[in-house]
Short mmCIF file of C-alpha atoms in Angstrom, two decimals:
data_model
loop_
_atom_site.label_atom_id
_atom_site.label_comp_id
_atom_site.label_asym_id
_atom_site.label_seq_id
_atom_site.Cartn_x
_atom_site.Cartn_y
_atom_site.Cartn_z
CA MET P 143 -57.41 6.55 12.39
CA ASP P 144 -55.12 5.40 15.22
CA SER P 145 -55.64 7.05 18.55
CA VAL P 146 -52.76 9.29 19.47
CA TYR P 147 -51.21 8.88 22.87
CA CYS P 148 -48.52 11.37 23.77
CA PRO P 149 -46.98 10.35 27.09
CA PRO P 150 -45.10 12.86 29.22
CA PRO P 151 -42.98 14.73 28.53
CA PHE P 152 -43.77 14.71 24.80
CA CYS P 153 -46.97 16.75 24.83
CA GLY P 154 -46.25 19.79 26.93
CA ASP P 155 -47.29 18.53 30.31
CA GLY P 156 -44.70 20.77 31.90
CA GLY P 157 -42.62 17.85 33.13
CA SER P 158 -39.01 18.43 33.99
CA GLU P 159 -37.61 15.69 31.75
CA GLY P 160 -36.54 16.11 28.15
CA PRO P 161 -35.46 19.12 26.08
CA ASP P 162 -37.23 22.42 26.59
CA TRP P 163 -38.77 22.32 23.11
CA TRP P 164 -40.77 19.24 24.15
CA HIS P 165 -42.83 21.33 26.57
CA LEU P 166 -44.41 23.70 24.07
CA SER P 167 -48.13 23.96 23.80
CA LEU P 168 -49.14 21.55 21.04
CA PRO P 169 -52.14 21.71 18.72
CA PRO P 170 -54.04 18.46 18.22
CA SER P 171 -53.90 18.58 14.42
CA GLY P 172 -50.75 18.10 12.33
CA GLU P 173 -51.66 20.39 9.43
CA HIS P 174 -48.68 22.57 10.27
CA LEU P 175 -46.17 19.72 9.82
CA ARG P 176 -44.05 19.68 6.66
CA ILE P 177 -42.49 16.21 6.83
CA CYS P 178 -44.40 14.00 9.28
CA PRO P 179 -48.00 12.83 8.71
CA GLN P 180 -50.49 15.66 9.21
CA ASP P 181 -52.85 13.74 11.46
CA TYR P 182 -53.13 14.32 15.15
CA THR P 183 -49.65 14.94 16.43
CA CYS P 184 -47.55 15.64 19.48
CA CYS P 185 -45.13 17.90 17.57
CA SER P 186 -45.18 21.61 16.91
CA SER P 187 -43.44 23.14 13.91
CA GLU P 188 -40.47 24.00 16.11
CA MET P 189 -40.28 20.45 17.41
CA GLU P 190 -40.41 19.03 13.91
CA GLU P 191 -37.57 21.33 12.87
CA GLN P 192 -35.50 20.25 15.85
CA LEU P 193 -36.25 16.60 15.13
CA SER P 194 -35.25 17.11 11.51
CA LEU P 195 -31.86 18.47 12.54
CA GLN P 196 -31.39 15.61 14.98
CA SER P 197 -32.42 13.08 12.34
CA ASN P 198 -29.86 14.55 9.95
CA ARG P 199 -27.08 14.09 12.49
CA ASP P 200 -28.25 10.61 13.41
CA PHE P 201 -28.36 9.48 9.77
CA ARG P 202 -24.84 10.72 9.04
CA THR P 203 -23.54 9.06 12.18
CA LEU P 204 -25.31 5.81 11.31
CA VAL P 205 -23.70 5.63 7.86
CA GLU P 206 -20.26 6.56 9.15
CA ASP P 207 -20.51 3.94 11.89
CA GLY P 208 -21.55 1.37 9.28
CA ALA P 209 -18.34 2.15 7.38
CA ARG P 210 -16.08 1.64 10.39
CA SER P 211 -15.88 -2.12 9.89
CA PRO P 212 -14.20 -1.97 6.44
CA GLN P 213 -11.99 0.90 7.58
CA SER P 214 -10.81 -1.22 10.49
CA ALA P 215 -10.27 -4.25 8.24
CA LEU P 216 -8.22 -2.14 5.84
CA ALA P 217 -6.02 -0.84 8.63
CA PHE P 218 -2.57 -2.44 8.56
CA HIS P 219 -2.73 -4.26 11.87
CA GLY P 220 -3.88 -7.61 13.17
CA GLY P 221 -0.67 -8.91 14.69
CA PHE P 222 1.78 -6.49 13.16
CA PRO P 223 2.48 -2.74 13.37
CA PRO P 224 1.27 -0.13 10.92
CA GLY P 225 2.85 -0.40 7.47
CA ALA P 226 5.48 2.34 7.63
CA GLU P 227 6.77 1.28 11.06
CA PHE P 228 6.78 -2.39 10.08
CA PHE P 229 8.95 -1.90 7.01
CA ARG P 230 11.24 0.57 8.72
CA GLU P 231 12.00 -1.91 11.49
CA LEU P 232 12.18 -4.79 9.01
CA LEU P 233 14.93 -3.02 7.06
CA ALA P 234 16.69 -1.95 10.25
CA VAL P 235 16.88 -5.55 11.45
CA ALA P 236 18.10 -6.72 8.01
CA GLU P 237 20.76 -4.01 8.01
CA ARG P 238 21.95 -5.03 11.46
CA GLY P 239 22.17 -8.63 10.26
CA LEU P 240 24.27 -7.61 7.27
CA GLN P 241 26.52 -5.50 9.46
CA ALA P 242 27.10 -8.38 11.89
CA MET P 243 27.87 -10.85 9.11
CA PHE P 244 30.14 -8.52 7.14
CA THR P 245 31.99 -7.36 10.25
CA GLN P 246 32.81 -10.97 11.09
CA THR P 247 33.67 -11.86 7.50
CA TYR P 248 35.53 -8.81 6.20
CA GLY P 249 36.48 -6.92 9.35
CA ARG P 250 38.30 -3.67 8.63
CA LEU P 251 37.51 -3.77 4.91
CA TYR P 252 33.78 -3.61 5.67
CA ALA P 253 34.23 -0.84 8.21
CA GLN P 254 36.06 1.24 5.58
CA ASN P 255 33.22 0.80 3.09
CA ALA P 256 30.19 0.60 5.40
CA ARG P 257 28.67 3.78 3.94
CA LEU P 258 28.15 2.00 0.62
CA PHE P 259 25.89 -0.59 2.26
CA GLN P 260 24.19 1.99 4.45
CA GLY P 261 23.34 3.93 1.31
CA LEU P 262 21.61 0.88 -0.19
CA PHE P 263 19.37 0.45 2.85
CA ALA P 264 18.65 4.17 2.89
CA GLU P 265 17.36 3.90 -0.68
CA LEU P 266 15.24 0.88 0.25
CA ARG P 267 13.72 2.84 3.12
CA ARG P 268 12.94 5.77 0.84
CA HIS P 269 11.19 3.42 -1.58
CA GLN P 270 9.00 1.92 1.14
CA GLN P 271 8.11 5.41 2.34
CA GLY P 272 6.61 6.15 -1.05
CA ALA P 273 9.43 7.99 -2.83
CA ARG P 274 9.39 7.80 -6.63
CA LEU P 275 12.50 5.66 -6.70
CA SER P 276 13.38 2.83 -9.06
CA LEU P 277 14.68 -0.15 -7.13
CA ASP P 278 16.34 -1.39 -10.33
CA GLU P 279 18.42 1.76 -10.53
CA ALA P 280 19.18 1.78 -6.80
CA LEU P 281 20.43 -1.83 -6.90
CA GLY P 282 22.29 -1.25 -10.15
CA GLU P 283 24.03 1.74 -8.62
CA PHE P 284 24.98 -0.32 -5.59
CA TRP P 285 26.55 -3.15 -7.57
CA ALA P 286 28.40 -0.68 -9.80
CA ARG P 287 29.87 1.15 -6.84
CA LEU P 288 30.70 -2.16 -5.16
CA LEU P 289 32.66 -3.19 -8.25
CA GLU P 290 34.55 0.10 -8.14
CA ARG P 291 35.53 -0.65 -4.56
CA MET P 292 36.36 -4.32 -5.13
CA LEU P 293 38.81 -3.92 -8.02
CA PRO P 294 41.39 -1.99 -5.96
CA LEU P 295 40.91 -4.43 -3.09
CA LEU P 296 41.49 -7.44 -5.34
CA ASN P 297 44.52 -5.77 -6.93
CA PRO P 298 46.14 -3.73 -4.15
CA GLN P 299 49.49 -3.67 -5.96
CA TYR P 300 48.05 -1.22 -8.50
CA GLN P 301 46.52 2.22 -8.37
CA PHE P 302 43.33 2.64 -10.43
CA PRO P 303 42.47 6.11 -11.73
CA PRO P 304 38.76 6.99 -11.42
CA GLU P 305 38.40 7.13 -15.20
CA TYR P 306 39.55 3.55 -15.50
CA LEU P 307 37.11 2.33 -12.82
CA GLU P 308 34.34 4.19 -14.58
CA CYS P 309 35.23 2.41 -17.79
CA VAL P 310 35.13 -0.99 -16.06
CA VAL P 311 31.73 -0.28 -14.53
CA ARG P 312 30.28 0.59 -17.91
CA GLN P 313 31.39 -2.81 -19.13
CA GLY P 314 29.68 -4.57 -16.22
CA GLU P 315 27.24 -6.41 -18.46
CA ALA P 316 30.01 -8.08 -20.42
CA LEU P 317 32.13 -8.76 -17.36
CA ARG P 318 29.33 -10.11 -15.12
CA PRO P 319 31.76 -9.76 -12.19
CA PHE P 320 29.21 -10.93 -9.61
CA GLY P 321 27.74 -13.66 -11.77
CA ASP P 322 23.96 -14.01 -11.73
CA VAL P 323 23.60 -12.81 -8.14
CA PRO P 324 22.66 -9.16 -8.94
CA ARG P 325 19.82 -10.31 -11.19
CA LYS P 326 18.49 -12.75 -8.58
CA LEU P 327 18.67 -10.15 -5.82
CA ARG P 328 17.02 -7.56 -8.04
CA LEU P 329 14.11 -9.84 -8.88
CA GLN P 330 13.59 -10.95 -5.28
CA VAL P 331 13.87 -7.50 -3.71
CA THR P 332 12.05 -5.58 -6.42
CA ARG P 333 9.09 -7.93 -6.61
CA ALA P 334 8.70 -8.25 -2.85
CA PHE P 335 9.26 -4.60 -1.97
CA VAL P 336 7.09 -3.27 -4.77
CA ALA P 337 4.30 -5.69 -3.86
CA ALA P 338 4.54 -4.79 -0.17
CA ARG P 339 4.54 -1.05 -0.83
CA VAL P 340 1.66 -1.21 -3.30
CA PHE P 341 -0.29 -3.48 -0.95
CA VAL P 342 0.04 -1.07 1.96
CA GLN P 343 -0.79 1.87 -0.32
CA GLY P 344 -3.81 -0.07 -1.58
CA LEU P 345 -5.08 -0.59 1.94
CA ALA P 346 -4.69 3.15 2.57
CA THR P 347 -6.58 3.92 -0.65
CA GLY P 348 -9.41 1.66 0.44
CA ARG P 349 -9.64 3.34 3.82
CA ASP P 350 -9.63 6.76 2.20
CA VAL P 351 -12.39 5.87 -0.24
CA VAL P 352 -14.58 4.35 2.48
CA ALA P 353 -14.08 7.35 4.76
CA LYS P 354 -14.92 9.88 2.07
CA ALA P 355 -17.77 7.96 0.44
CA SER P 356 -19.45 7.41 3.80
CA LYS P 357 -19.44 11.17 4.32
CA LEU P 358 -20.99 12.16 1.01
CA PRO P 359 -23.60 14.83 1.76
CA PRO P 360 -27.11 13.30 1.63
CA SER P 361 -29.72 14.90 -0.58
CA GLY P 362 -32.68 16.81 0.81
CA GLU P 363 -35.00 14.03 -0.30
CA CYS P 364 -32.88 11.54 1.60
CA LEU P 365 -32.94 13.58 4.80
CA ARG P 366 -36.72 14.02 4.66
CA ALA P 367 -37.15 10.27 4.18
CA ALA P 368 -34.80 9.56 7.08
CA MET P 369 -36.83 11.98 9.21
CA ARG P 370 -40.11 10.23 8.33
CA MET P 371 -38.55 6.88 9.13
CA SER P 372 -36.88 7.56 12.46
CA SER P 373 -38.42 10.65 14.08
CA CYS P 374 -42.03 10.87 13.00
CA PRO P 375 -43.12 8.01 15.31
CA LEU P 376 -42.27 10.34 18.18
CA CYS P 377 -44.66 12.97 16.83
CA ARG P 378 -47.38 10.30 16.78
CA GLY P 379 -46.78 9.53 20.43
CA THR P 380 -45.04 6.19 19.78
CA PRO P 381 -41.35 6.98 20.23
CA ALA P 382 -40.39 3.34 20.81
CA LEU P 383 -41.98 2.14 17.56
CA LYS P 384 -39.28 1.01 15.09
CA PRO P 385 -39.66 1.50 11.33
CA CYS P 386 -40.60 -1.56 9.30
CA ASN P 387 -37.61 -3.36 7.82
CA ALA P 388 -38.80 -2.92 4.23
CA PHE P 389 -39.45 0.77 4.89
CA CYS P 390 -35.90 1.16 6.21
CA LEU P 391 -34.44 -0.67 3.18
CA ASN P 392 -36.17 1.63 0.69
CA VAL P 393 -35.00 4.72 2.55
CA MET P 394 -31.40 3.48 2.85
CA LYS P 395 -31.20 2.26 -0.75
CA GLY P 396 -32.40 5.62 -1.97
CA CYS P 397 -30.06 7.55 0.29
CA LEU P 398 -27.04 5.36 -0.53
CA ALA P 399 -27.68 5.00 -4.25
CA ARG P 400 -24.59 7.04 -5.17
CA PRO P 401 -22.09 5.09 -3.04
CA ALA P 402 -23.61 1.88 -4.45
CA GLU P 403 -22.11 2.87 -7.80
CA LEU P 404 -18.69 2.11 -6.31
CA ASP P 405 -19.46 -1.57 -5.88
CA PRO P 406 -18.21 -3.04 -9.21
CA GLU P 407 -14.90 -1.17 -9.06
CA TRP P 408 -14.68 -1.83 -5.33
CA ASN P 409 -14.93 -5.58 -5.89
CA ARG P 410 -12.21 -5.51 -8.55
CA PHE P 411 -10.03 -3.51 -6.18
CA LEU P 412 -10.51 -6.07 -3.40
CA ASP P 413 -9.74 -8.95 -5.75
CA ALA P 414 -6.47 -7.26 -6.73
CA LEU P 415 -5.58 -6.71 -3.06
CA ILE P 416 -6.24 -10.38 -2.31
CA GLN P 417 -4.05 -11.49 -5.22
CA VAL P 418 -1.13 -9.36 -4.04
CA ALA P 419 -1.65 -10.64 -0.49
CA GLU P 420 -1.28 -14.19 -1.79
CA ARG P 421 1.96 -13.18 -3.50
CA LEU P 422 3.24 -11.72 -0.23
CA GLU P 423 2.50 -15.02 1.49
CA GLY P 424 4.51 -16.91 -1.13
CA SER P 425 7.12 -15.96 -3.69
CA PHE P 426 7.03 -12.22 -2.91
CA ASN P 427 7.59 -12.59 0.84
CA VAL P 428 9.06 -9.25 1.85
CA GLU P 429 10.70 -10.49 5.05
CA LEU P 430 12.56 -13.24 3.25
CA ALA P 431 13.65 -10.72 0.62
CA ALA P 432 14.97 -8.31 3.25
CA ASP P 433 16.64 -11.15 5.13
CA SER P 434 18.43 -12.33 1.99
CA ILE P 435 20.06 -9.01 1.06
CA GLY P 436 23.20 -9.59 3.10
CA VAL P 437 23.52 -13.20 2.02
CA LYS P 438 23.05 -12.39 -1.67
CA ILE P 439 25.65 -9.61 -1.53
CA SER P 440 28.08 -12.02 0.13
CA GLU P 441 27.40 -14.57 -2.61
CA GLY P 442 28.18 -11.92 -5.21
CA ILE P 443 31.45 -11.00 -3.50
CA MET P 444 32.36 -14.68 -3.19
CA TYR P 445 31.66 -15.15 -6.91
CA LEU P 446 33.95 -12.23 -7.72
CA GLN P 447 36.60 -13.67 -5.39
CA GLU P 448 36.40 -17.21 -6.78
CA ASN P 449 36.42 -15.96 -10.35
CA GLY P 450 38.89 -13.19 -9.65
CA VAL P 451 41.49 -14.59 -12.03
CA GLN P 452 39.15 -14.42 -15.00
CA THR P 453 37.75 -11.02 -14.03
CA SER P 454 41.18 -9.56 -13.33
CA ALA P 455 42.44 -10.96 -16.61
CA LYS P 456 39.65 -9.14 -18.41
CA VAL P 457 40.57 -5.87 -16.73
CA GLY P 458 44.28 -6.62 -16.81
CA GLY P 459 45.21 -7.46 -13.23
CA SER P 460 46.03 -10.32 -10.90
CA SER P 461 43.78 -10.80 -7.92
CA ILE P 462 44.48 -11.73 -4.34
CA SER P 463 42.16 -13.00 -1.64
CA ILE P 464 40.45 -10.35 0.47
CA TRP P 465 39.21 -12.81 3.09
CA SER P 466 40.62 -15.78 4.91
CA ARG P 467 40.26 -19.39 3.92
CA ASP P 468 38.22 -19.98 7.11
CA SER P 469 35.75 -17.27 6.05
CA GLN P 470 35.39 -18.81 2.61
CA ASP P 471 34.79 -22.26 4.06
CA ALA P 472 32.26 -20.85 6.52
CA MET P 473 30.43 -19.07 3.75
CA ARG P 474 30.25 -22.21 1.64
CA SER P 475 28.98 -24.23 4.58
CA GLY P 476 26.31 -21.65 5.33
CA SER P 477 27.38 -21.10 8.94
CA LEU P 478 27.55 -17.34 8.40
CA PHE P 479 23.94 -17.34 7.29
CA SER P 480 22.89 -17.76 10.91
CA ILE P 481 24.18 -14.26 11.60
CA CYS P 482 21.59 -12.86 9.22
CA SER P 483 18.83 -15.13 10.50
CA TYR P 484 17.51 -12.83 13.17
CA ALA P 485 14.76 -13.19 15.71
CA ASN P 486 12.13 -10.98 14.18
CA PRO P 487 10.50 -8.79 16.85
CA TRP P 488 7.13 -9.24 15.15
CA PRO P 489 5.49 -12.24 13.52
CA ILE P 490 6.00 -12.75 9.81
CA LEU P 491 3.86 -10.50 7.68
CA HIS P 492 0.72 -12.60 8.02
CA VAL P 493 -1.86 -11.47 5.55
CA THR P 494 -4.18 -14.45 5.90
CA ASP P 495 -6.47 -12.62 8.32
CA VAL P 496 -6.42 -9.54 6.10
CA LYS P 497 -7.34 -11.66 3.07
CA GLU P 498 -10.35 -13.14 4.83
CA LYS P 499 -11.54 -9.70 5.87
CA LEU P 500 -11.10 -8.41 2.32
CA ARG P 501 -13.23 -11.25 0.95
CA LEU P 502 -16.00 -10.38 3.40
CA MET P 503 -16.00 -6.80 2.13
CA ARG P 504 -16.99 -7.69 -1.41
CA GLY P 505 -20.34 -6.12 -2.23
CA PHE P 506 -20.03 -3.80 0.76
CA TRP P 507 -21.67 -0.77 -0.86
CA VAL P 508 -24.64 -2.69 -2.23
CA THR P 509 -25.24 -4.53 1.02
CA LEU P 510 -24.72 -1.50 3.28
CA PRO P 511 -28.48 -0.69 3.42
CA HIS P 512 -29.20 -4.27 4.48
CA THR P 513 -26.45 -4.08 7.11
CA LEU P 514 -27.81 -0.86 8.58
CA CYS P 515 -31.44 -2.00 8.60
CA SER P 516 -30.57 -5.34 10.21
CA ASP P 517 -29.58 -3.45 13.37
CA GLY P 518 -32.37 -3.81 15.90
CA LYS P 519 -31.78 -0.24 17.06
CA VAL P 520 -32.47 1.11 13.56
CA ALA P 521 -35.41 -0.96 12.29
CA ALA P 522 -37.83 -3.64 13.40
CA ASP P 523 -37.16 -7.27 12.69
CA VAL P 524 -38.68 -8.72 9.52
CA THR P 525 -40.89 -10.91 11.69
CA ASP P 526 -42.57 -7.83 13.21
CA GLU P 527 -44.05 -6.60 9.96
CA ASP P 528 -47.40 -5.82 11.60
CA LYS P 529 -45.90 -4.12 14.65
CA CYS P 530 -43.71 -1.49 13.07
CA TRP P 531 -43.83 2.07 11.77
CA ASN P 532 -44.78 2.13 8.08
CA GLY P 533 -44.34 5.87 7.60
CA GLN P 534 -47.91 6.77 8.49
CA ALA P 535 -48.87 4.65 11.47
CA ARG P 536 -48.32 1.29 13.13
CA GLY P 537 -48.88 -1.49 10.59
CA ARG P 538 -47.57 -3.46 7.64
CA TYR P 539 -45.43 -1.69 5.05
CA LEU P 540 -47.03 -2.40 1.68
CA PRO P 541 -44.67 -1.07 -1.07
CA ASP P 542 -42.15 -3.47 -2.54
CA VAL P 543 -38.46 -3.17 -1.71
CA THR P 544 -36.56 -1.70 -4.65
CA GLY P 545 -33.60 -3.43 -6.23
CA ASP P 546 -29.97 -2.64 -5.48
CA GLY P 547 -27.99 0.01 -7.28
CA LEU P 548 -28.65 3.46 -8.68
CA VAL P 549 -30.74 2.50 -11.72
CA ASN P 550 -33.32 0.60 -9.63
CA GLN P 551 -34.02 3.67 -7.50
CA ILE P 552 -36.13 5.19 -10.25
CA ASN P 553 -39.07 3.36 -8.65
CA ASN P 554 -38.12 4.01 -5.03
CA PRO P 555 -41.34 4.99 -3.19
CA GLU P 556 -39.53 6.81 -0.37
CA VAL P 557 -36.62 8.73 -1.91
CA GLU P 558 -36.69 10.52 -5.22
CA VAL P 559 -33.33 9.90 -6.90
CA ASP P 560 -32.15 11.65 -10.06
CA ILE P 561 -30.42 8.71 -11.72
CA GLY P 562 -29.44 10.78 -14.76
CA ARG P 563 -27.32 13.28 -12.84
CA PRO P 564 -23.65 12.23 -12.54
CA ASP P 565 -22.06 12.59 -9.13
CA LEU P 566 -18.53 14.00 -9.47
CA LEU P 567 -17.36 12.90 -6.03
CA THR P 568 -18.42 9.33 -6.69
CA ARG P 569 -16.67 9.41 -10.07
CA GLN P 570 -13.48 10.59 -8.34
CA HIS P 571 -13.67 7.68 -5.92
CA ILE P 572 -14.18 5.23 -8.79
CA LEU P 573 -11.12 6.64 -10.56
CA GLN P 574 -9.11 6.41 -7.35
CA LEU P 575 -10.01 2.73 -6.97
CA ARG P 576 -9.30 2.05 -10.63
CA MET P 577 -5.80 3.52 -10.41
CA ALA P 578 -5.05 1.54 -7.24
CA THR P 579 -6.30 -1.64 -8.92
CA SER P 580 -3.99 -1.06 -11.87
CA ARG P 581 -0.99 -0.63 -9.58
CA LEU P 582 -1.92 -3.77 -7.64
CA GLN P 583 -2.23 -5.79 -10.83
CA GLY P 584 1.19 -4.56 -11.89
CA ALA P 585 2.68 -5.51 -8.51
CA TYR P 586 1.09 -8.95 -8.77
CA GLY P 587 3.02 -9.44 -12.01
CA GLY P 588 6.25 -8.21 -10.40
CA ARG P 589 6.14 -4.77 -12.05
CA ASP P 590 6.32 -1.31 -10.60
CA LEU P 591 4.12 0.68 -12.98
CA ASP P 592 5.95 3.87 -12.05
CA PHE P 593 9.11 2.37 -13.55
CA GLN P 594 7.76 -0.35 -15.82
CA ASP P 595 10.54 0.06 -18.40
CA THR P 596 13.18 -1.00 -15.86
CA CYS P 597 11.30 -3.97 -14.39
CA GLU P 598 11.51 -6.45 -17.22
CA SER P 599 12.50 -9.88 -16.00
CA GLY P 600 15.58 -10.00 -18.19
CA GLY P 601 16.94 -6.65 -17.04
CA ARG P 602 20.60 -6.22 -16.18
CA PRO P 603 21.38 -4.41 -12.91
CA LEU P 604 24.69 -2.88 -13.98
CA ASP P 605 23.25 -1.90 -17.33
CA VAL P 606 20.51 0.09 -15.58
CA MET P 607 23.23 2.33 -14.24
CA ASN P 608 24.89 2.52 -17.63
CA ARG P 609 21.65 3.76 -19.22
CA SER P 610 21.41 6.51 -16.63
CA ARG P 611 24.91 7.62 -17.58
CA ALA P 612 24.50 7.31 -21.32
CA GLY P 613 24.46 10.48 -23.36
CA SER P 614 26.26 12.55 -20.75
CA GLU P 615 29.78 12.97 -19.51
CA ALA P 616 30.84 9.99 -17.41
CA ARG P 617 30.43 10.71 -13.72
CA VAL P 618 33.51 9.84 -11.68
CA LEU P 619 32.35 7.94 -8.61
CA PRO P 620 34.28 8.22 -5.36
CA ALA P 621 36.99 5.55 -5.21
CA LEU P 622 38.93 4.15 -2.32
CA PRO P 623 42.16 5.93 -1.40
CA GLN P 624 44.81 4.85 -3.87
CA GLN P 625 46.55 1.73 -2.66
CA SER P 626 50.28 1.57 -2.34
CA SER P 627 51.82 -0.41 -5.18
CA GLY P 628 54.16 -2.16 -2.79
CA GLU P 629 57.53 -3.57 -3.59
CA GLY P 630 57.73 -4.58 -7.21
CA GLY P 631 54.25 -3.19 -7.89
CA GLN P 632 53.47 -0.72 -10.63
CA GLY P 633 51.43 2.39 -10.00
CA LEU P 634 49.15 3.52 -12.79
CA GLY P 635 48.19 6.87 -11.34
CA SER P 636 50.51 8.68 -13.74
CA GLN P 637 49.36 6.74 -16.76
CA ALA P 638 46.89 8.32 -19.15
CA LEU P 639 44.24 5.68 -19.70
CA PRO P 640 42.29 6.32 -22.91
CA CYS P 641 39.55 3.85 -21.93
CA GLY P 642 38.17 2.27 -25.06
CA ARG P 643 41.24 2.93 -27.20
CA GLY P 644 42.60 -0.58 -26.86
CA ALA P 645 45.87 0.49 -25.27
CA ALA P 646 48.06 -2.04 -23.47
CA PHE P 647 49.59 -1.07 -20.13
CA PRO P 648 52.86 -2.49 -18.78
CA GLY P 649 52.57 -4.78 -15.80
CA LEU P 650 48.75 -4.52 -15.47
CA TRP P 651 47.61 -5.81 -18.82
CA ARG P 652 50.22 -8.53 -19.37
CA GLY P 653 49.29 -8.63 -23.00
CA VAL P 654 45.53 -9.09 -22.28
CA THR P 655 43.32 -6.23 -23.34
CA PHE P 656 40.08 -5.37 -21.56
CA LEU P 657 37.25 -7.40 -23.08
CA GLY P 658 35.70 -5.42 -25.88
CA LEU P 659 37.96 -2.39 -25.64
CA ALA P 660 40.18 -3.47 -28.53
CA GLN P 661 37.09 -3.38 -30.71
CA GLY P 662 36.34 0.15 -29.56
CA VAL P 663 33.19 -0.72 -27.64
CA LEU P 664 33.47 2.46 -25.60
#
């Protein structure tokens, strides 16, 4: 048996250092101890109880500290602000770019209709803040309302009743007044914004799971094993003696067997995050998508302007130009694009560093015991296998190290683990990761799983709005104040327009009926 040396103040010498409970009168035998070896000891029952409480706190702190690294890696920083602030400022800068470009291009006409564009950015902000909002429907609504505003502007000599504008909007698919621009903008914005939102939400889910799983209450068997490993050397008079590395691994693997069950789903979750991050670096770049909103809308308006004769013929009018020739030439040359190309106050959404950190976190839960025991403050180095605490005394630790995972803990010599008892909290964390993985996989494919039916690649923006109106009484959207017909013009405000009846209207229709109305489409 090893000789027991209990240096002051551990064995009640009355010294002034250390907690008061260290100065109790101590019996030489350890038969009274419940956890530590019952050989000669420096600890009374009260001291062992105090050490057990301290060991409990130290173990919980050790595991929580070990989980700080992935929590930090999953935080949305590393050169850019937290997610919500980043996207809010990103949209604010894009909105200011649009306002500058449209003020220069359209002047008073933009000022009169600025609320329409402000409403679009408000919806985009709501989406990025987590609102259950379909971007397809938001963009479809915007283009529909823009068409309602544009028709009176292109044909100021006429007055359009709200019912007529509503009818035109519902025929947006056939008219394609803005060409293919709405579809392109919808794909670019929806894919990028959905991917960015789901990515940030995924990072938050990962942080939440790590924080909660690292705080799972340890079992009584685990706490007793942790006490034997870290505090019992003190009762033997060797407080500086570190536990053997293999001893530490068996204790930690037994204590962390439940969190280790997360590892397969955790790895799939990280792989999905990395895939979405790669999308955000490439075709789903959210900054480029936000930057292009103003340009794409201008392209749509230009298309309507350049094809105004055909569009007005379909709806029975004659169009005029709403912007100057210089503005059109500038738009074609791309000089106005520089107004929207802003100096971003932060670097582009770099996710390269985040990706590398995510890759390093694969297998985190299985390797956590190894990470903790590799700390020189927690356990001895593997090279000191003869100069470490083996649970009974100084010397080599003889039992084998158990395998990783819950099932292998059936043979753990230090911690008794009931591998047949399901852990509900762990199951909840697995389900949480599984749901986040599913959303990430959808975002990688350009789909928002909350609104999957409206995210098909062939969707039609204006038709999204039509579906929302179908089956109910047509909603009359706010129109611009009725324009003066001017000299020689013909006002239609007094005309009853039975939209869909195929009626011809003097002056406006000029013998051309609205496409599809003669066949009673509506």
